Structures are given as C-alpha cells and as structure tokens.
PDB file of C-alpha atoms in Angstrom:
ATOM      1  CA  UNK R   1      95.760  37.411  67.925  1.00 47.00           C
ATOM      2  CA  UNK R   2      95.870  37.218  71.679  1.00 49.00           C
ATOM      3  CA  UNK R   3      92.259  36.864  73.584  1.00 46.00           C
ATOM      4  CA  UNK R   4      93.346  40.365  75.886  1.00 50.00           C
ATOM      5  CA  UNK R   5      93.903  42.196  72.727  1.00 51.00           C
ATOM      6  CA  UNK R   6      90.607  41.039  71.012  1.00 46.00           C
ATOM      7  CA  UNK R   7      88.680  42.237  74.642  1.00 44.00           C
ATOM      8  CA  UNK R   8      90.689  45.074  74.041  1.00 47.00           C
ATOM      9  CA  UNK R   9      89.954  45.618  70.099  1.00 46.00           C
ATOM     10  CA  UNK R  10      85.703  45.035  70.634  1.00 45.00           C
ATOM     11  CA  UNK R  11      85.849  47.963  73.549  1.00 45.00           C
ATOM     12  CA  UNK R  12      87.293  50.376  70.741  1.00 49.00           C
ATOM     13  CA  UNK R  13      85.191  49.419  68.273  1.00 52.00           C
ATOM     14  CA  UNK R  14      81.849  49.053  70.358  1.00 56.00           C
ATOM     15  CA  UNK R  15      82.858  52.082  73.196  1.00 62.00           C
ATOM     16  CA  UNK R  16      83.853  55.282  71.297  1.00 78.00           C
ATOM     17  CA  UNK R  17      85.856  56.596  74.453  1.00 85.00           C
ATOM     18  CA  UNK R  18      86.674  59.219  73.097  1.00 85.00           C
ATOM     19  CA  UNK R  19      83.803  60.574  70.622  1.00 84.00           C
ATOM     20  CA  UNK R  20      81.612  60.331  74.315  1.00 87.00           C
ATOM     21  CA  UNK R  21      83.750  62.739  75.973  1.00 89.00           C
ATOM     22  CA  UNK R  22      84.185  65.151  73.049  1.00 88.00           C
ATOM     23  CA  UNK R  23      79.953  65.144  72.627  1.00 88.00           C
ATOM     24  CA  UNK R  24      79.257  65.663  75.978  1.00 90.00           C
ATOM     25  CA  UNK R  25      81.624  68.639  76.391  1.00 91.00           C
ATOM     26  CA  UNK R  26      80.293  69.526  72.903  1.00 88.00           C
ATOM     27  CA  UNK R  27      76.865  70.190  74.269  1.00 87.00           C
ATOM     28  CA  UNK R  28      78.505  71.976  78.072  1.00 90.00           C
ATOM     29  CA  UNK R  29      79.481  73.766  76.008  1.00 88.00           C
ATOM     30  CA  UNK R  30      77.130  75.278  73.726  1.00 83.00           C
ATOM     31  CA  UNK R  31      74.373  74.942  76.642  1.00 84.00           C
ATOM     32  CA  UNK R  32      77.078  77.037  78.114  1.00 86.00           C
ATOM     33  CA  UNK R  33      77.411  79.236  74.772  1.00 82.00           C
ATOM     34  CA  UNK R  34      73.206  79.862  74.546  1.00 79.00           C
ATOM     35  CA  UNK R  35      72.898  80.372  78.124  1.00 83.00           C
ATOM     36  CA  UNK R  36      74.907  83.092  77.565  1.00 82.00           C
ATOM     37  CA  UNK R  37      73.868  84.649  74.435  1.00 79.00           C
ATOM     38  CA  UNK R  38      69.529  84.874  75.004  1.00 79.00           C
ATOM     39  CA  UNK R  39      71.058  86.875  78.579  1.00 79.00           C
ATOM     40  CA  UNK R  40      72.449  89.675  75.900  1.00 80.00           C
ATOM     41  CA  UNK R  41      69.828  89.200  73.030  1.00 77.00           C
ATOM     42  CA  UNK R  42      67.059  90.118  76.312  1.00 81.00           C
ATOM     43  CA  UNK R  43      68.911  92.818  77.607  1.00 81.00           C
ATOM     44  CA  UNK R  44      69.397  93.971  74.110  1.00 76.00           C
ATOM     45  CA  UNK R  45      65.839  93.433  73.713  1.00 74.00           C
ATOM     46  CA  UNK R  46      64.557  95.225  76.311  1.00 79.00           C
ATOM     47  CA  UNK R  47      66.998  98.060  75.792  1.00 75.00           C
ATOM     48  CA  UNK R  48      65.151  98.647  71.856  1.00 68.00           C
ATOM     49  CA  UNK R  49      61.818  98.323  73.328  1.00 71.00           C
ATOM     50  CA  UNK R  50      62.916 101.014  76.235  1.00 72.00           C
ATOM     51  CA  UNK R  51      63.903 103.233  73.628  1.00 66.00           C
ATOM     52  CA  UNK R  52      60.925 102.928  71.010  1.00 62.00           C
ATOM     53  CA  UNK R  53      58.501 103.748  73.727  1.00 65.00           C
ATOM     54  CA  UNK R  54      60.602 106.925  74.723  1.00 62.00           C
ATOM     55  CA  UNK R  55      61.393 108.062  70.768  1.00 55.00           C
ATOM     56  CA  UNK R  56      58.524 107.309  68.714  1.00 47.00           C
ATOM     57  CA  UNK R  57      59.887 109.117  66.043  1.00 46.00           C
ATOM     58  CA  UNK R  58      62.768 105.818  66.261  1.00 46.00           C
ATOM     59  CA  UNK R  59      61.561 103.957  63.716  1.00 53.00           C
ATOM     60  CA  UNK R  60      62.019 107.393  60.992  1.00 60.00           C
ATOM     61  CA  UNK R  61      65.015 108.500  62.619  1.00 65.00           C
ATOM     62  CA  UNK R  62      69.044 107.051  62.129  1.00 70.00           C
ATOM     63  CA  UNK R  63      71.472 107.699  64.267  1.00 73.00           C
ATOM     64  CA  UNK R  64      75.873 107.662  63.830  1.00 77.00           C
ATOM     65  CA  UNK R  65      78.767 108.098  65.057  1.00 77.00           C
ATOM     66  CA  UNK R  66      81.124 110.892  63.949  1.00 78.00           C
ATOM     67  CA  UNK R  67      84.153 112.133  65.840  1.00 75.00           C
ATOM     68  CA  UNK R  68      83.825 114.980  67.762  1.00 70.00           C
ATOM     69  CA  UNK R  69      85.299 118.376  65.811  1.00 70.00           C
ATOM     70  CA  UNK R  70      83.543 121.452  66.718  1.00 67.00           C
ATOM     71  CA  UNK R  71      83.161 122.312  70.305  1.00 64.00           C
ATOM     72  CA  UNK R  72      80.131 121.026  72.548  1.00 61.00           C
ATOM     73  CA  UNK R  73      78.266 124.512  72.251  1.00 62.00           C
ATOM     74  CA  UNK R  74      77.768 124.867  68.856  1.00 62.00           C
ATOM     75  CA  UNK R  75      76.698 121.464  68.528  1.00 64.00           C
ATOM     76  CA  UNK R  76      73.758 122.247  66.117  1.00 70.00           C
ATOM     77  CA  UNK R  77      71.097 121.089  62.753  1.00 69.00           C
ATOM     78  CA  UNK R  78      73.243 121.375  59.521  1.00 70.00           C
ATOM     79  CA  UNK R  79      71.299 121.455  56.009  1.00 67.00           C
ATOM     80  CA  UNK R  80      72.411 120.005  52.167  1.00 66.00           C
ATOM     81  CA  UNK R  81      70.612 119.810  49.548  1.00 64.00           C
ATOM     82  CA  UNK R  82      69.153 116.174  50.400  1.00 66.00           C
ATOM     83  CA  UNK R  83      69.576 115.923  54.039  1.00 68.00           C
ATOM     84  CA  UNK R  84      68.756 117.581  57.606  1.00 70.00           C
ATOM     85  CA  UNK R  85      70.597 116.204  60.789  1.00 73.00           C
ATOM     86  CA  UNK R  86      70.908 117.334  63.943  1.00 73.00           C
ATOM     87  CA  UNK R  87      74.282 116.554  66.330  1.00 74.00           C
ATOM     88  CA  UNK R  88      73.832 115.857  68.940  1.00 71.00           C
ATOM     89  CA  UNK R  89      76.657 115.682  72.624  1.00 68.00           C
ATOM     90  CA  UNK R  90      77.879 112.309  73.895  1.00 67.00           C
ATOM     91  CA  UNK R  91      78.734 113.049  77.467  1.00 67.00           C
ATOM     92  CA  UNK R  92      82.230 112.304  78.230  1.00 66.00           C
ATOM     93  CA  UNK R  93      83.728 110.918  74.948  1.00 68.00           C
ATOM     94  CA  UNK R  94      85.123 112.104  72.117  1.00 70.00           C
ATOM     95  CA  UNK R  95      82.001 111.024  70.152  1.00 73.00           C
ATOM     96  CA  UNK R  96      79.024 113.026  68.532  1.00 76.00           C
ATOM     97  CA  UNK R  97      75.373 111.176  67.909  1.00 75.00           C
ATOM     98  CA  UNK R  98      73.966 112.443  64.295  1.00 77.00           C
ATOM     99  CA  UNK R  99      70.789 112.006  64.438  1.00 74.00           C
ATOM    100  CA  UNK R 100      69.301 111.783  60.797  1.00 72.00           C
ATOM    101  CA  UNK R 101      65.314 112.586  60.556  1.00 66.00           C
ATOM    102  CA  UNK R 102      64.605 112.050  56.292  1.00 59.00           C
ATOM    103  CA  UNK R 103      66.878 109.783  54.477  1.00 62.00           C
ATOM    104  CA  UNK R 104      66.119 108.105  50.971  1.00 66.00           C
ATOM    105  CA  UNK R 105      64.279 106.048  50.224  1.00 69.00           C
ATOM    106  CA  UNK R 106      66.745 103.688  48.584  1.00 72.00           C
ATOM    107  CA  UNK R 107      68.098 103.775  52.392  1.00 71.00           C
ATOM    108  CA  UNK R 108      64.964 102.343  53.966  1.00 70.00           C
ATOM    109  CA  UNK R 109      64.092  99.708  51.098  1.00 76.00           C
ATOM    110  CA  UNK R 110      68.004  98.678  50.953  1.00 75.00           C
ATOM    111  CA  UNK R 111      68.011  98.406  55.395  1.00 71.00           C
ATOM    112  CA  UNK R 112      64.432  96.357  55.409  1.00 75.00           C
ATOM    113  CA  UNK R 113      65.438  94.065  52.366  1.00 78.00           C
ATOM    114  CA  UNK R 114      69.018  93.503  54.201  1.00 73.00           C
ATOM    115  CA  UNK R 115      66.718  92.645  57.692  1.00 73.00           C
ATOM    116  CA  UNK R 116      64.596  90.580  56.197  1.00 81.00           C
ATOM    117  CA  UNK R 117      67.937  88.180  54.781  1.00 77.00           C
ATOM    118  CA  UNK R 118      69.096  88.553  58.971  1.00 73.00           C
ATOM    119  CA  UNK R 119      65.762  86.714  59.183  1.00 80.00           C
ATOM    120  CA  UNK R 120      66.097  84.290  57.312  1.00 82.00           C
ATOM    121  CA  UNK R 121      69.300  83.478  58.326  1.00 76.00           C
ATOM    122  CA  UNK R 122      68.453  83.508  62.229  1.00 77.00           C
ATOM    123  CA  UNK R 123      66.096  81.376  60.988  1.00 85.00           C
ATOM    124  CA  UNK R 124      68.354  79.194  59.308  1.00 82.00           C
ATOM    125  CA  UNK R 125      71.202  79.021  62.576  1.00 78.00           C
ATOM    126  CA  UNK R 126      67.753  77.983  64.898  1.00 83.00           C
ATOM    127  CA  UNK R 127      67.421  75.069  63.231  1.00 87.00           C
ATOM    128  CA  UNK R 128      70.932  74.362  62.455  1.00 85.00           C
ATOM    129  CA  UNK R 129      70.824  74.281  66.669  1.00 85.00           C
ATOM    130  CA  UNK R 130      68.236  71.493  65.982  1.00 89.00           C
ATOM    131  CA  UNK R 131      70.604  69.279  63.856  1.00 91.00           C
ATOM    132  CA  UNK R 132      73.997  70.514  65.727  1.00 89.00           C
ATOM    133  CA  UNK R 133      72.196  67.843  68.896  1.00 89.00           C
ATOM    134  CA  UNK R 134      71.052  64.858  66.447  1.00 91.00           C
ATOM    135  CA  UNK R 135      74.967  65.277  64.955  1.00 90.00           C
ATOM    136  CA  UNK R 136      76.118  65.056  68.743  1.00 89.00           C
ATOM    137  CA  UNK R 137      73.854  62.599  69.146  1.00 90.00           C
ATOM    138  CA  UNK R 138      75.200  60.334  66.558  1.00 90.00           C
ATOM    139  CA  UNK R 139      78.857  60.757  67.571  1.00 88.00           C
ATOM    140  CA  UNK R 140      78.211  60.085  70.893  1.00 89.00           C
ATOM    141  CA  UNK R 141      76.984  55.994  69.340  1.00 87.00           C
ATOM    142  CA  UNK R 142      79.878  56.743  67.528  1.00 84.00           C
ATOM    143  CA  UNK R 143      78.987  57.710  64.056  1.00 85.00           C
ATOM    144  CA  UNK R 144      81.225  60.587  62.610  1.00 83.00           C
ATOM    145  CA  UNK R 145      81.600  59.892  58.883  1.00 84.00           C
ATOM    146  CA  UNK R 146      78.374  58.299  56.684  1.00 87.00           C
ATOM    147  CA  UNK R 147      76.430  60.178  54.618  1.00 89.00           C
ATOM    148  CA  UNK R 148      74.192  61.222  57.053  1.00 90.00           C
ATOM    149  CA  UNK R 149      76.246  62.637  59.402  1.00 91.00           C
ATOM    150  CA  UNK R 150      77.732  64.633  56.234  1.00 92.00           C
ATOM    151  CA  UNK R 151      73.823  65.963  55.465  1.00 92.00           C
ATOM    152  CA  UNK R 152      73.810  66.831  59.063  1.00 92.00           C
ATOM    153  CA  UNK R 153      77.261  68.816  59.023  1.00 91.00           C
ATOM    154  CA  UNK R 154      76.813  70.560  55.512  1.00 92.00           C
ATOM    155  CA  UNK R 155      73.041  71.854  57.030  1.00 90.00           C
ATOM    156  CA  UNK R 156      75.367  73.721  60.230  1.00 89.00           C
ATOM    157  CA  UNK R 157      78.459  75.161  58.956  1.00 91.00           C
ATOM    158  CA  UNK R 158      75.830  76.659  55.664  1.00 90.00           C
ATOM    159  CA  UNK R 159      73.897  78.578  57.580  1.00 86.00           C
ATOM    160  CA  UNK R 160      77.035  80.450  59.887  1.00 86.00           C
ATOM    161  CA  UNK R 161      78.404  80.690  56.525  1.00 90.00           C
ATOM    162  CA  UNK R 162      76.202  82.572  55.673  1.00 86.00           C
ATOM    163  CA  UNK R 163      75.351  84.425  58.189  1.00 84.00           C
ATOM    164  CA  UNK R 164      79.221  85.229  57.868  1.00 89.00           C
ATOM    165  CA  UNK R 165      79.201  87.050  55.255  1.00 89.00           C
ATOM    166  CA  UNK R 166      76.008  88.308  55.894  1.00 84.00           C
ATOM    167  CA  UNK R 167      77.236  89.897  58.893  1.00 84.00           C
ATOM    168  CA  UNK R 168      80.704  91.174  56.375  1.00 90.00           C
ATOM    169  CA  UNK R 169      77.974  92.399  54.215  1.00 87.00           C
ATOM    170  CA  UNK R 170      75.812  94.702  56.170  1.00 84.00           C
ATOM    171  CA  UNK R 171      78.306  96.317  57.906  1.00 88.00           C
ATOM    172  CA  UNK R 172      80.701  96.853  55.313  1.00 89.00           C
ATOM    173  CA  UNK R 173      77.507  99.038  53.556  1.00 86.00           C
ATOM    174  CA  UNK R 174      76.531 100.235  55.578  1.00 83.00           C
ATOM    175  CA  UNK R 175      79.285 101.847  56.291  1.00 87.00           C
ATOM    176  CA  UNK R 176      80.394 102.887  52.865  1.00 86.00           C
ATOM    177  CA  UNK R 177      76.570 104.381  52.771  1.00 82.00           C
ATOM    178  CA  UNK R 178      76.511 105.973  56.277  1.00 82.00           C
ATOM    179  CA  UNK R 179      79.931 107.891  55.209  1.00 82.00           C
ATOM    180  CA  UNK R 180      78.436 108.857  51.446  1.00 80.00           C
ATOM    181  CA  UNK R 181      75.551 110.441  53.624  1.00 78.00           C
ATOM    182  CA  UNK R 182      78.587 112.230  55.927  1.00 79.00           C
ATOM    183  CA  UNK R 183      80.022 113.947  53.085  1.00 77.00           C
ATOM    184  CA  UNK R 184      77.973 116.940  52.353  1.00 75.00           C
ATOM    185  CA  UNK R 185      79.324 118.214  56.454  1.00 75.00           C
ATOM    186  CA  UNK R 186      82.184 116.814  56.087  1.00 75.00           C
ATOM    187  CA  UNK R 187      82.722 114.945  59.792  1.00 77.00           C
ATOM    188  CA  UNK R 188      84.289 111.657  59.950  1.00 79.00           C
ATOM    189  CA  UNK R 189      81.780 109.236  60.798  1.00 81.00           C
ATOM    190  CA  UNK R 190      83.030 106.108  63.555  1.00 81.00           C
ATOM    191  CA  UNK R 191      82.930 102.578  61.599  1.00 82.00           C
ATOM    192  CA  UNK R 192      81.423  99.429  62.902  1.00 82.00           C
ATOM    193  CA  UNK R 193      84.376  97.351  63.471  1.00 85.00           C
ATOM    194  CA  UNK R 194      84.111  93.690  60.958  1.00 85.00           C
ATOM    195  CA  UNK R 195      84.095  91.385  63.216  1.00 85.00           C
ATOM    196  CA  UNK R 196      86.654  88.769  61.171  1.00 86.00           C
ATOM    197  CA  UNK R 197      86.563  85.504  64.000  1.00 88.00           C
ATOM    198  CA  UNK R 198      83.136  84.621  62.853  1.00 87.00           C
ATOM    199  CA  UNK R 199      84.737  83.369  60.133  1.00 93.00           C
ATOM    200  CA  UNK R 200      86.648  81.241  61.576  1.00 92.00           C
ATOM    201  CA  UNK R 201      84.132  78.248  62.715  1.00 90.00           C
ATOM    202  CA  UNK R 202      82.579  77.548  59.039  1.00 92.00           C
ATOM    203  CA  UNK R 203      86.193  77.331  57.879  1.00 95.00           C
ATOM    204  CA  UNK R 204      86.452  75.460  59.993  1.00 95.00           C
ATOM    205  CA  UNK R 205      83.955  72.823  59.889  1.00 93.00           C
ATOM    206  CA  UNK R 206      84.225  73.421  55.649  1.00 95.00           C
ATOM    207  CA  UNK R 207      87.834  72.377  56.238  1.00 95.00           C
ATOM    208  CA  UNK R 208      86.474  68.623  58.736  1.00 93.00           C
ATOM    209  CA  UNK R 209      84.032  68.645  56.372  1.00 93.00           C
ATOM    210  CA  UNK R 210      86.007  67.695  53.306  1.00 94.00           C
ATOM    211  CA  UNK R 211      87.807  65.563  54.887  1.00 94.00           C
ATOM    212  CA  UNK R 212      84.935  63.431  56.243  1.00 93.00           C
ATOM    213  CA  UNK R 213      83.692  63.411  52.768  1.00 93.00           C
ATOM    214  CA  UNK R 214      87.139  62.115  51.929  1.00 93.00           C
ATOM    215  CA  UNK R 215      86.704  59.701  54.522  1.00 92.00           C
ATOM    216  CA  UNK R 216      83.519  58.006  53.120  1.00 90.00           C
ATOM    217  CA  UNK R 217      84.903  58.103  49.777  1.00 90.00           C
ATOM    218  CA  UNK R 218      88.173  55.502  50.954  1.00 90.00           C
ATOM    219  CA  UNK R 219      85.892  53.681  53.102  1.00 88.00           C
ATOM    220  CA  UNK R 220      83.637  52.815  50.369  1.00 86.00           C
ATOM    221  CA  UNK R 221      86.064  52.153  47.941  1.00 87.00           C
ATOM    222  CA  UNK R 222      87.703  49.749  50.435  1.00 86.00           C
ATOM    223  CA  UNK R 223      84.586  48.264  51.140  1.00 84.00           C
ATOM    224  CA  UNK R 224      83.680  47.642  47.348  1.00 86.00           C
ATOM    225  CA  UNK R 225      87.790  46.745  46.681  1.00 87.00           C
ATOM    226  CA  UNK R 226      86.996  42.467  46.568  1.00 85.00           C
TER     227      UNK R 226
ATOM    228  CA  UNK F   1      84.950  53.734  35.071  1.00 73.00           C
ATOM    229  CA  UNK F   2      86.594  51.980  31.485  1.00 85.00           C
ATOM    230  CA  UNK F   3      87.541  48.701  33.422  1.00 90.00           C
ATOM    231  CA  UNK F   4      85.127  45.770  32.728  1.00 91.00           C
ATOM    232  CA  UNK F   5      84.814  42.485  34.431  1.00 91.00           C
ATOM    233  CA  UNK F   6      83.597  40.038  31.540  1.00 91.00           C
ATOM    234  CA  UNK F   7      83.166  37.030  34.158  1.00 90.00           C
ATOM    235  CA  UNK F   8      79.844  36.557  33.500  1.00 89.00           C
ATOM    236  CA  UNK F   9      81.627  35.057  29.965  1.00 91.00           C
ATOM    237  CA  UNK F  10      83.610  33.495  31.626  1.00 90.00           C
ATOM    238  CA  UNK F  11      81.783  31.595  33.972  1.00 91.00           C
ATOM    239  CA  UNK F  12      79.082  30.700  30.694  1.00 91.00           C
ATOM    240  CA  UNK F  13      82.353  29.732  28.958  1.00 91.00           C
ATOM    241  CA  UNK F  14      83.153  26.947  31.861  1.00 89.00           C
ATOM    242  CA  UNK F  15      79.327  26.147  32.786  1.00 90.00           C
ATOM    243  CA  UNK F  16      80.523  26.650  36.057  1.00 90.00           C
ATOM    244  CA  UNK F  17      77.850  29.542  38.507  1.00 91.00           C
ATOM    245  CA  UNK F  18      78.498  31.677  41.077  1.00 90.00           C
ATOM    246  CA  UNK F  19      77.730  29.539  44.153  1.00 91.00           C
ATOM    247  CA  UNK F  20      80.307  27.425  42.403  1.00 91.00           C
ATOM    248  CA  UNK F  21      83.019  30.350  42.144  1.00 92.00           C
ATOM    249  CA  UNK F  22      82.657  31.844  45.209  1.00 92.00           C
ATOM    250  CA  UNK F  23      83.200  28.393  47.274  1.00 91.00           C
ATOM    251  CA  UNK F  24      86.120  27.219  44.867  1.00 91.00           C
ATOM    252  CA  UNK F  25      87.807  31.317  44.753  1.00 91.00           C
ATOM    253  CA  UNK F  26      86.392  31.772  48.978  1.00 91.00           C
ATOM    254  CA  UNK F  27      84.521  34.781  49.095  1.00 90.00           C
ATOM    255  CA  UNK F  28      81.065  35.495  49.592  1.00 91.00           C
ATOM    256  CA  UNK F  29      78.341  35.383  46.748  1.00 91.00           C
ATOM    257  CA  UNK F  30      77.522  39.119  47.150  1.00 91.00           C
ATOM    258  CA  UNK F  31      81.411  40.255  46.642  1.00 90.00           C
ATOM    259  CA  UNK F  32      81.294  38.175  43.296  1.00 91.00           C
ATOM    260  CA  UNK F  33      78.198  39.682  42.722  1.00 91.00           C
ATOM    261  CA  UNK F  34      79.121  43.185  43.038  1.00 91.00           C
ATOM    262  CA  UNK F  35      82.588  42.705  40.293  1.00 91.00           C
ATOM    263  CA  UNK F  36      81.211  40.655  37.718  1.00 90.00           C
ATOM    264  CA  UNK F  37      77.694  43.608  37.707  1.00 90.00           C
ATOM    265  CA  UNK F  38      80.986  46.215  37.463  1.00 89.00           C
ATOM    266  CA  UNK F  39      80.254  47.482  40.754  1.00 89.00           C
ATOM    267  CA  UNK F  40      84.341  46.734  42.214  1.00 89.00           C
ATOM    268  CA  UNK F  41      85.919  50.066  43.035  1.00 88.00           C
ATOM    269  CA  UNK F  42      88.976  47.490  43.289  1.00 90.00           C
ATOM    270  CA  UNK F  43      90.463  43.576  42.573  1.00 90.00           C
ATOM    271  CA  UNK F  44      92.402  42.155  45.418  1.00 91.00           C
ATOM    272  CA  UNK F  45      95.568  40.028  42.915  1.00 93.00           C
ATOM    273  CA  UNK F  46      95.182  36.717  45.770  1.00 92.00           C
ATOM    274  CA  UNK F  47      91.571  37.375  44.307  1.00 91.00           C
ATOM    275  CA  UNK F  48      92.046  37.281  40.341  1.00 93.00           C
ATOM    276  CA  UNK F  49      94.898  34.630  40.913  1.00 94.00           C
ATOM    277  CA  UNK F  50      92.578  32.330  42.936  1.00 93.00           C
ATOM    278  CA  UNK F  51      90.011  33.667  40.074  1.00 93.00           C
ATOM    279  CA  UNK F  52      91.793  32.584  37.489  1.00 93.00           C
ATOM    280  CA  UNK F  53      92.779  30.158  38.906  1.00 93.00           C
ATOM    281  CA  UNK F  54      90.057  28.606  39.152  1.00 92.00           C
ATOM    282  CA  UNK F  55      87.767  28.790  35.680  1.00 91.00           C
ATOM    283  CA  UNK F  56      92.111  28.747  34.233  1.00 91.00           C
ATOM    284  CA  UNK F  57      92.407  32.047  31.946  1.00 92.00           C
ATOM    285  CA  UNK F  58      94.180  34.408  32.014  1.00 92.00           C
ATOM    286  CA  UNK F  59      93.426  37.770  33.759  1.00 93.00           C
ATOM    287  CA  UNK F  60      92.588  39.329  30.305  1.00 92.00           C
ATOM    288  CA  UNK F  61      90.285  37.026  29.936  1.00 91.00           C
ATOM    289  CA  UNK F  62      87.945  38.714  32.540  1.00 91.00           C
ATOM    290  CA  UNK F  63      89.060  42.600  32.663  1.00 92.00           C
ATOM    291  CA  UNK F  64      89.078  44.422  29.486  1.00 91.00           C
ATOM    292  CA  UNK F  65      89.775  48.346  28.372  1.00 92.00           C
ATOM    293  CA  UNK F  66      86.917  50.899  27.003  1.00 89.00           C
ATOM    294  CA  UNK F  67      87.423  54.529  26.553  1.00 87.00           C
ATOM    295  CA  UNK F  68      85.192  55.356  28.089  1.00 77.00           C
TER     296      UNK F  68
END
C-alpha cells in the first residue's frame, strides 16, 4: 500500500466527514422543527386559555362538528332519552357546532385515561429528544454501530411509535364514540382525519435499528473469527 | 455452540504452553485464549492449518461436535 493510499485510509478512519455533515444537518433541521412547533404550542395554549376564560362551563362541555342539514334559523336544542344537545351556527361554513352539556361518566373516564397516557407519551418524547442529541453527538465522532447507539435509537423510536399508535387510536376511538352519541339525533359527524404519516419516521427508524443490529452481530462475529 | 474446541487437551498432550503455541502459529495470546475457551465464533482454515501443523494433529483432534 502506497503512502498516499495509507494516508487517505487513515483520514477516512479518523475523520468521519459524512457522519459529521449529517449530524450537523440533523441538529439544524431539528432545531428549526422545534422552534416552529414551539410557536404552535404557545398559540394552542393561548387559544385554549382564552376559551376557558370566556366559558366557565368549558370543562364540562364537549364540542363536535356536524354537517349542516337544516337551515340556520332552525338550529335549536335537541333532546334524546340520554342527552341534550345545542346546535350552534358557524359563520360561512357548511358545519354546525354541537354542544353537549351532559356526558356519561364513562366518556369522561376514557377521556381522562387517554389524556393521562398522552401526557406520559409526551414526557417520553421529551426524554427522547435528549437521547437524540447524545446519539447525534456520538454520530458526529463516527460512532454509529454500537450497542450503546442501538440502545439510544431504541429510546428514540419506541416513544415515537407509541405516540403514533396512541394518536391514531385516540382519533379512531373518539370518532366512533361521537358517532354513537349523535346517532339518536340523526346528525352526520365531521370526523377528525387520521394522520398516517406519524408512523413513517418510527417505522424507518425501526428498519435502521434492525440494520444496525445485524451490523453489530456481523462485526462481533468477524472480531471473534480467529 | 455445539462445536467444542479441545485445544487445551492437545496442548497438554504435546506439553506446549499457550505462549509457545501463539508464537509458533503467529496469532496473539488473547485470540488463542478465545479459541481455547470456546468463545470463538469461527476459525480460519489458515489458523487451523497452522495449529494442526504445530501440534502435529488432525482438525478432528481439536474440534468436536456435540449436539445441544
């Protein structure tokens, strides 16, 4: 091997340029994503806070959107054997707001139960952000396929996957529940859309995780070949 | 793993130390120790050939198959 070839090989081994570039790009993209989501979070919090202040009954009230089937002037309070609902006009849309003032304890229990899991998942995601930074720091120095990095990647992947599963189940469950609530009144619910793209990143990460596992296994076998 | 390495038995028969065999075969003591303690995942034909040559034995004297 010539001196030039040897120098090139040593440089490649000591300076993982591509990993450094990728990790820097990922940190920059991640920072921008967090900044944009932080803005949304603050806006959502302010909206929710204002709505709570405007309506003291907000905590005991659930709002749903249904398709407009009757003229605005005929919107009124409807009653079934279990529930009473109030139909309210939304300006310039083909939607009508339905206000439930009394809901079953089961509904409140499920809502609180799912909210609890949502908060737990959010905490796990916040922790996974710090794990991601450690992962990227190690990647910057060229350490990508090791047991520790696989463990870190697992800590990043599973909270994201849990969030995706939780989010989808939550939407599916409440769409079904709200449809059942509206059934006695013969109203057509405007369902919340299911965002399947939340599964994309966790599944890709799971594939990378398996590839890294295979790599570590092959590397270990190679090292233990005498 | 169902493949057992009986290197220590052959070394004892030939009255050869780990250091000496490692020197003669041209591998490190730690690698030879991995082989002796059954921690190795695979063995190269060239290594097996060198060990057989230095211990004056057949591969079957060193390697044994024991079903799990």
